[in-house]
Short mmCIF file of C-alpha atoms in Angstrom, two decimals:
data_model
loop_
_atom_site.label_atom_id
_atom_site.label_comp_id
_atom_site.label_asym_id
_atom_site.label_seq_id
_atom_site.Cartn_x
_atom_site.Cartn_y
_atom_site.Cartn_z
CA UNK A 1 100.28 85.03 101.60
CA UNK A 2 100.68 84.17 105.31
CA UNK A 3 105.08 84.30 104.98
CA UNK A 4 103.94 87.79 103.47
CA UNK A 5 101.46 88.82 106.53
CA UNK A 6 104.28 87.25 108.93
CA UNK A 7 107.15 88.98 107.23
CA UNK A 8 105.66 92.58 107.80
CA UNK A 9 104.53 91.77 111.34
CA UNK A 10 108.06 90.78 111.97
CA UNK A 11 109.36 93.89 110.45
CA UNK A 12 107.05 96.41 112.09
CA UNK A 13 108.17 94.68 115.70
CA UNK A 14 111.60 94.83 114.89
CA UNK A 15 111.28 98.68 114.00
CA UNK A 16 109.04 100.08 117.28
CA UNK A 17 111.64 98.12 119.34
CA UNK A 18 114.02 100.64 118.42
CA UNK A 19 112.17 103.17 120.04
CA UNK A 20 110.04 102.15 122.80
CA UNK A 21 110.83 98.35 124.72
CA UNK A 22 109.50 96.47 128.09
CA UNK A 23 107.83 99.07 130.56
CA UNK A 24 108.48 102.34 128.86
CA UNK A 25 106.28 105.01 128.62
CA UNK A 26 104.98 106.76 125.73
CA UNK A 27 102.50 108.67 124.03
CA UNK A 28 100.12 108.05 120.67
CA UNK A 29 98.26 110.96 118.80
CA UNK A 30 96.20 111.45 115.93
CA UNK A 31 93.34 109.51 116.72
CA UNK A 32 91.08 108.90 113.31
CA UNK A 33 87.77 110.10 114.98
CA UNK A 34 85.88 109.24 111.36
CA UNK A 35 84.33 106.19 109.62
CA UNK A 36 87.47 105.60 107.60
CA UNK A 37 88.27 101.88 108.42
CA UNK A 38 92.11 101.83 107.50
CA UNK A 39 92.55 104.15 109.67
CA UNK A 40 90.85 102.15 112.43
CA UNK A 41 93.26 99.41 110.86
CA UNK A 42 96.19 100.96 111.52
CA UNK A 43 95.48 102.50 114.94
CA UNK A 44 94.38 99.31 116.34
CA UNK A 45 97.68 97.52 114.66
CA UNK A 46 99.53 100.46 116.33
CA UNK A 47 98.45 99.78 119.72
CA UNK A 48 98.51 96.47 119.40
CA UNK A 49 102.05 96.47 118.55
CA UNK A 50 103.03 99.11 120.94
CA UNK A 51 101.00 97.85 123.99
CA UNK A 52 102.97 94.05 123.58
CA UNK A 53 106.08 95.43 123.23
CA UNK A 54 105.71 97.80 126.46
CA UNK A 55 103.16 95.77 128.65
CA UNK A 56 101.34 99.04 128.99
CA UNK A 57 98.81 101.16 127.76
CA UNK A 58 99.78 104.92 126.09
CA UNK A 59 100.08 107.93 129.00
CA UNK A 60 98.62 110.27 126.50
CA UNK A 61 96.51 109.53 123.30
CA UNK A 62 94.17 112.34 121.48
CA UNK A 63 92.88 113.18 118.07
CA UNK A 64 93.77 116.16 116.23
CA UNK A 65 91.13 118.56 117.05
CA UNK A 66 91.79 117.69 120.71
CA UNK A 67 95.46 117.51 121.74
CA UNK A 68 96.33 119.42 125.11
CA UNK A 69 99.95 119.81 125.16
CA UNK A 70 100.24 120.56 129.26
CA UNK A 71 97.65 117.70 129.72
CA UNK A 72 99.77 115.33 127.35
CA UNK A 73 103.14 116.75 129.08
CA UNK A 74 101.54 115.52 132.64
CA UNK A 75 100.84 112.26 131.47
CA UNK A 76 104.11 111.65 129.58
CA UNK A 77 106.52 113.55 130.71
CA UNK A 78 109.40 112.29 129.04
CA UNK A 79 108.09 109.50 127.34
CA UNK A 80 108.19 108.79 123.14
CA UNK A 81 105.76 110.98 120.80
CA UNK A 82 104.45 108.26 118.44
CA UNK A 83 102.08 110.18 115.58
CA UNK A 84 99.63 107.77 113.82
CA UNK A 85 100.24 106.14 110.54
CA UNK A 86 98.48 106.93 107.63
CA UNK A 87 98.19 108.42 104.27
CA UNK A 88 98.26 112.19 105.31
CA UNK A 89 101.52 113.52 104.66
CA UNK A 90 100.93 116.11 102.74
CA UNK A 91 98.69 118.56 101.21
CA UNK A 92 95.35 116.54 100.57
CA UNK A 93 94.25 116.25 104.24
CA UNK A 94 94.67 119.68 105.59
CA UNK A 95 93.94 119.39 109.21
CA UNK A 96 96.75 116.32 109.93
CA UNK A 97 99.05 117.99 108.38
CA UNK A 98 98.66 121.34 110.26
CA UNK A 99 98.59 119.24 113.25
CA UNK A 100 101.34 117.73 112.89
CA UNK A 101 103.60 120.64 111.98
CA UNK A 102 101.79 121.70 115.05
CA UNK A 103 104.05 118.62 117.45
CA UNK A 104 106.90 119.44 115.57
CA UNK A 105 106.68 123.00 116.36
CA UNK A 106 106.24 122.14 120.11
CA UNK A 107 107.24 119.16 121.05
CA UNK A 108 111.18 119.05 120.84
CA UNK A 109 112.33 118.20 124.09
CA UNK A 110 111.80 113.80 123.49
CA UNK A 111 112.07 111.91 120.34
CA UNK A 112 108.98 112.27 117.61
CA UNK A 113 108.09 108.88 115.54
CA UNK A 114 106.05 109.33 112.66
CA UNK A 115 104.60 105.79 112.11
CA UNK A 116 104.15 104.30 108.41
CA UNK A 117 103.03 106.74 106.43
CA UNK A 118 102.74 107.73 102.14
CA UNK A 119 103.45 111.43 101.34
CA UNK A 120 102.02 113.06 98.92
CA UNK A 121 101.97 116.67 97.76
CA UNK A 122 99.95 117.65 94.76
CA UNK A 123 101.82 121.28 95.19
CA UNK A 124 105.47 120.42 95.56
CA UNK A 125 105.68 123.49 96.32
CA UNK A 126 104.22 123.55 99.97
CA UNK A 127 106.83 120.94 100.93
CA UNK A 128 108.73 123.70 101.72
CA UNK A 129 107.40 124.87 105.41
CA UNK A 130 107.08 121.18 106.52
CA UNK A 131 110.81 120.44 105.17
CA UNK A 132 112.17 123.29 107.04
CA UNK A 133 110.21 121.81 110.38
CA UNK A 134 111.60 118.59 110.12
CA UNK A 135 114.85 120.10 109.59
CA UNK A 136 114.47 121.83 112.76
CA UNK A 137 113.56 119.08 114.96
CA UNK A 138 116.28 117.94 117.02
CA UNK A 139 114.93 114.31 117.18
CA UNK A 140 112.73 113.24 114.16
CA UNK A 141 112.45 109.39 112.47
CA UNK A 142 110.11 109.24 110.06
CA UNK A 143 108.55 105.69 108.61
CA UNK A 144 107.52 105.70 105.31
CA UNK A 145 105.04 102.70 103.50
CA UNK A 146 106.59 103.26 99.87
CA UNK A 147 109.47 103.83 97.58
CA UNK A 148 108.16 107.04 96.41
CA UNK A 149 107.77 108.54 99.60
CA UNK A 150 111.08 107.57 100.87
CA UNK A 151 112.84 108.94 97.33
CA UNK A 152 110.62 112.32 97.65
CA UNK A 153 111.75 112.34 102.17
CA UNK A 154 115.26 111.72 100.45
CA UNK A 155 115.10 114.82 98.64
CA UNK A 156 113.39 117.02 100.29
CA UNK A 157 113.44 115.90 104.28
CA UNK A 158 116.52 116.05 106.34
CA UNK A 159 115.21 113.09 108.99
CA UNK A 160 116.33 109.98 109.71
CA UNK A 161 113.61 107.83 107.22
CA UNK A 162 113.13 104.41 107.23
CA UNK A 163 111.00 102.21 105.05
CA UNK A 164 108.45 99.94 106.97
CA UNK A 165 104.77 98.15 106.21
CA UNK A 166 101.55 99.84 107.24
CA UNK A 167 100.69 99.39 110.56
CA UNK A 168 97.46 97.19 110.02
CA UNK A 169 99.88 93.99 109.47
CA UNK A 170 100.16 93.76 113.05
CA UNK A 171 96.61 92.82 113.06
CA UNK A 172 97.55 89.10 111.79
CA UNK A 173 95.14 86.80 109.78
CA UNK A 174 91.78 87.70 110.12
CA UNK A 175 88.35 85.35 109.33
CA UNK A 176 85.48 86.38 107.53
CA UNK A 177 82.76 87.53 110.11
CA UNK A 178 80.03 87.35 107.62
CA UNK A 179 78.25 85.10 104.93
CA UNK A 180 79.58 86.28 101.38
CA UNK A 181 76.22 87.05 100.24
CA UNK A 182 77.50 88.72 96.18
CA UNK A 183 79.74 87.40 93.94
CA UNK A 184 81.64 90.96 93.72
CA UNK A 185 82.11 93.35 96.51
CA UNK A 186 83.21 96.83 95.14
CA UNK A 187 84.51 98.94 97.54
CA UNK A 188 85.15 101.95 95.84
CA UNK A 189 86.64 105.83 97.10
CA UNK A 190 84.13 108.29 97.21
CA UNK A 191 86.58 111.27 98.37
CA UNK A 192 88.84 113.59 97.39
CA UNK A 193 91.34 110.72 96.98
CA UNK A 194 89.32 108.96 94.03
CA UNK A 195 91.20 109.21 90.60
CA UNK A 196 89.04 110.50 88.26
CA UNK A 197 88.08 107.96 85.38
CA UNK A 198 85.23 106.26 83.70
CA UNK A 199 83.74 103.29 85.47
CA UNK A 200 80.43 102.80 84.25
CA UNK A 201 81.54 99.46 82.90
CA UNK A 202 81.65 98.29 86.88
CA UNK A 203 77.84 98.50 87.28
CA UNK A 204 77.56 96.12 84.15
CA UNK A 205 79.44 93.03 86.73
CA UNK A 206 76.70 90.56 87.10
CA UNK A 207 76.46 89.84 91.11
CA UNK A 208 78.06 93.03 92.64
CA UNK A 209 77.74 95.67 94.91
CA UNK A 210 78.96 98.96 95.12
CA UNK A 211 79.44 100.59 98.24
CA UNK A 212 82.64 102.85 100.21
CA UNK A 213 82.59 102.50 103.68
CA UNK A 214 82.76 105.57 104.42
CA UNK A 215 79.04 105.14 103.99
CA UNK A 216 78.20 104.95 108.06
CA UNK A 217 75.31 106.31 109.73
CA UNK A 218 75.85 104.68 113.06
CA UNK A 219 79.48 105.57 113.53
CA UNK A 220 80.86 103.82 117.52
CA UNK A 221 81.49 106.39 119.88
CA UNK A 222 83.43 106.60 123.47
CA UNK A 223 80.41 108.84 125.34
CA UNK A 224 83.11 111.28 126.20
CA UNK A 225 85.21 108.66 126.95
CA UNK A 226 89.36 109.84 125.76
CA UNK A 227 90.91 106.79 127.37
CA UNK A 228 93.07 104.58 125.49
CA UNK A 229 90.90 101.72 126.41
CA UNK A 230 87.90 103.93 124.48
CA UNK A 231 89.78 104.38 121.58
CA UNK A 232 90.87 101.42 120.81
CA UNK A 233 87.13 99.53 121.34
CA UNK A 234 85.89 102.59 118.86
CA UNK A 235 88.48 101.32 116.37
CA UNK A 236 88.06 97.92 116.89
CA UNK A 237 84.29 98.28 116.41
CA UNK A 238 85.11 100.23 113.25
CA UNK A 239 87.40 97.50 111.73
CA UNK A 240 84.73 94.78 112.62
CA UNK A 241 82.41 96.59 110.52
CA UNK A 242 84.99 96.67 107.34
CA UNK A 243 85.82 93.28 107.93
CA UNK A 244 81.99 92.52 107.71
CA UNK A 245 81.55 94.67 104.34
CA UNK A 246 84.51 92.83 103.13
CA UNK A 247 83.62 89.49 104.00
CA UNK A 248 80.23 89.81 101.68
CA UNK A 249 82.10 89.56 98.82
CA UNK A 250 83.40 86.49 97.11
CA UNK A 251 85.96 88.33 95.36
CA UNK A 252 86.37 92.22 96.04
CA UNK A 253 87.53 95.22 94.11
CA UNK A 254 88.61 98.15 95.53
CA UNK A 255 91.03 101.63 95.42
CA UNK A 256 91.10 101.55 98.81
CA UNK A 257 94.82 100.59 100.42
CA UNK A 258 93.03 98.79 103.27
CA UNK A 259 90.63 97.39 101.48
CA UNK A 260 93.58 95.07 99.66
CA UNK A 261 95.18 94.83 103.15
CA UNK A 262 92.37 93.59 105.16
CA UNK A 263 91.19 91.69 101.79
CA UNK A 264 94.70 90.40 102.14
CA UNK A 265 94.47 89.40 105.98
CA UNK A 266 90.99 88.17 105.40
CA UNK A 267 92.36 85.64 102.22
CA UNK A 268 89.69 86.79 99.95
CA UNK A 269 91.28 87.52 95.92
CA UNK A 270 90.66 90.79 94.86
CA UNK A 271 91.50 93.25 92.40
CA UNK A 272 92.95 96.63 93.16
CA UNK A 273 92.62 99.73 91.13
CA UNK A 274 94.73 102.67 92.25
CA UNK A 275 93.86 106.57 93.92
CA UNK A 276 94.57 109.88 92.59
CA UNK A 277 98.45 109.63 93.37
CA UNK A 278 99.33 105.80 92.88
CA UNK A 279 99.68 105.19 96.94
CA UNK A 280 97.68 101.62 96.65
CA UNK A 281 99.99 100.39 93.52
CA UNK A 282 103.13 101.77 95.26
CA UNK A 283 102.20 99.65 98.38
CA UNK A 284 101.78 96.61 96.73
CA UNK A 285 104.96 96.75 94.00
CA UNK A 286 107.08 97.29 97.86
CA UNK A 287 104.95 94.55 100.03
CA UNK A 288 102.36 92.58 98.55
CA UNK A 289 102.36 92.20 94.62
CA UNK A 290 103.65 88.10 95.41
CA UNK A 291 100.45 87.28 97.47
CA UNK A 292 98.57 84.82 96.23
CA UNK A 293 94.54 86.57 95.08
CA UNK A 294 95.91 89.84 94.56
CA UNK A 295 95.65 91.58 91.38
CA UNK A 296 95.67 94.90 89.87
CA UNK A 297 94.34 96.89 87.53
CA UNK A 298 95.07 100.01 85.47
CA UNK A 299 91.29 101.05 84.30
CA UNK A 300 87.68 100.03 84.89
CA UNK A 301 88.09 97.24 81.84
CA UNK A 302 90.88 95.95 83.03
CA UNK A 303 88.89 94.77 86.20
CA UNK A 304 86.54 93.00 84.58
CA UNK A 305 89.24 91.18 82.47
CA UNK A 306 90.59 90.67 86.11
CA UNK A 307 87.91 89.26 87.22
CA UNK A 308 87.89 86.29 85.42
CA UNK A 309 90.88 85.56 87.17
CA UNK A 310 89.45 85.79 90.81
CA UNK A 311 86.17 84.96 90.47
#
């Protein structure tokens, strides 16, 4: 597991070199101003990488809602347009999308780097307006985290696209920051991304607990506070409290891609079922089906045969 974890940190260095290196500027947008914790994940794995290579902070960072384009063209004039990572290519999470169209309606006078992302589109259909954007960009690389998304960018998305780990492998091996206090944490999708099956049979695991972590009343906030510096304590805050949800369980089981990766930086066996669209079973056939603890499975039953296996 850790020549896996080392592998893809190596990887992800070697591919932001090629765009940003010692002392350049740049800029990072997309912020994910919600109680997701991948997304924390990646953003903080993001800066993290970005921020050793360049000895510097970002000139410009924003979320969607809140991107000023004179503001960011102050800041940065000339410098990189890094968009965060994610799983948001596509038509199941309306607003990035639109905003990202959005930069590569506007910005076209610097290169654009979308960082590791899976695309989806449940309507193939509305591939069409995005394609012809990217076609139009004069300076576009696109990152993808799977083999499905690069073969659908190969056929539909006339970019230079590049396959590369999620982001939240720059975030190295992590340590359980809390007691494991159940025998099976289940940390399971309660959004539009949850693949519709039976899993009554999961409440029936002797010692678990159910939760998503999108569950968060008390979500960290900056004050006002837009700086880099803010947003990366707000995402660190928000991956310290997924590392502590993981870090209850014993063994884990999720259908959450950053559940298994932070389950997989963390060292704790788990067993992964998959979303709506396959995106957590893609990831691990391309990156991390070899590391030791991690299995998969195709149904509710099949987890608890799993289980046997990790528990």
């Amino acid at each position: 597991m850790a020549d896996t974890i080392v592998a893809q940190r190596a990887m992800l260095d070697k591919l932001y070199r090629r765009h940003v290196g010692q002392g350049q500027s740049y800029a990072l947008v997309d912020f994910p101003d919600h109680a997701n914790v991948g997304d924390s994940a990646i953003w903080l794995g993001e800066t993290r990488m970005l921020r050793a290579i360049t000895g510097r902070a970002p000139d410009y960072v924003s979320t969607w809602a809140d991107f000023d384009e004179a503001a960011f063209r102050r800041a940065s004039p000339d410098g990189v347009l890094f968009l965060h990572g994610g799983g948001n290519i596509g038509d199941i999470w309306a607003h990035h999308q639109t905003f990202r169209e959005y930069i590569l309606r506007t910005v076209r006078d610097r290169p654009v780097v979308q960082l590791p992302q899976s695309i989806h589109f449940r309507d193939i259909a509305r591939i069409g307006s995005f394609a012809g954007l990217v076609a139009d960009h004069p300076d576009l690389h696109l990152y993808v985290r799977d083999r499905q998304s690069l073969d659908l960018a190969a056929r539909h998305l006339a970019c230079t696209t590049d396959l590369a780990p999620d982001s939240a492998f720059a975030l190295g091996p992590q340590i359980r920051n809390a007691p494991a206090d159940c025998n099976v944490l289940m940390l399971m999708r309660t959004d539009a991304e949850r693949r519709p099956q039976d899993r009554s049979v999961l409440t029936n695991v002797a010692g678990a607990v159910i939760l998503d972590w999108l569950d968060d009343d008390a979500l960290p906030d900056t004050g006002g506070d837009t700086t880099a510096q803010a947003y990366d304590r707000m995402a660190a805050a928000r991956v310290e409290r997924g590392l502590r949800l993981l870090s209850r369980g014993r063994s884990i089981v999720t259908d959450r891609l950053h559940a298994h990766i932070l389950a997989t930086l963390l060292g704790i066996p788990h067993v992964a079922l998959d979303n709506d669209y396959g995106k957590i079973s893609a990831y691990i056939t391309c990156w991390t089906g070899d590391c030791d603890g991690v299995r998969t499975a195709a149904s509710a039953e099949e987890v608890v045969a799993e289980l046997g296996c990790v528990v």
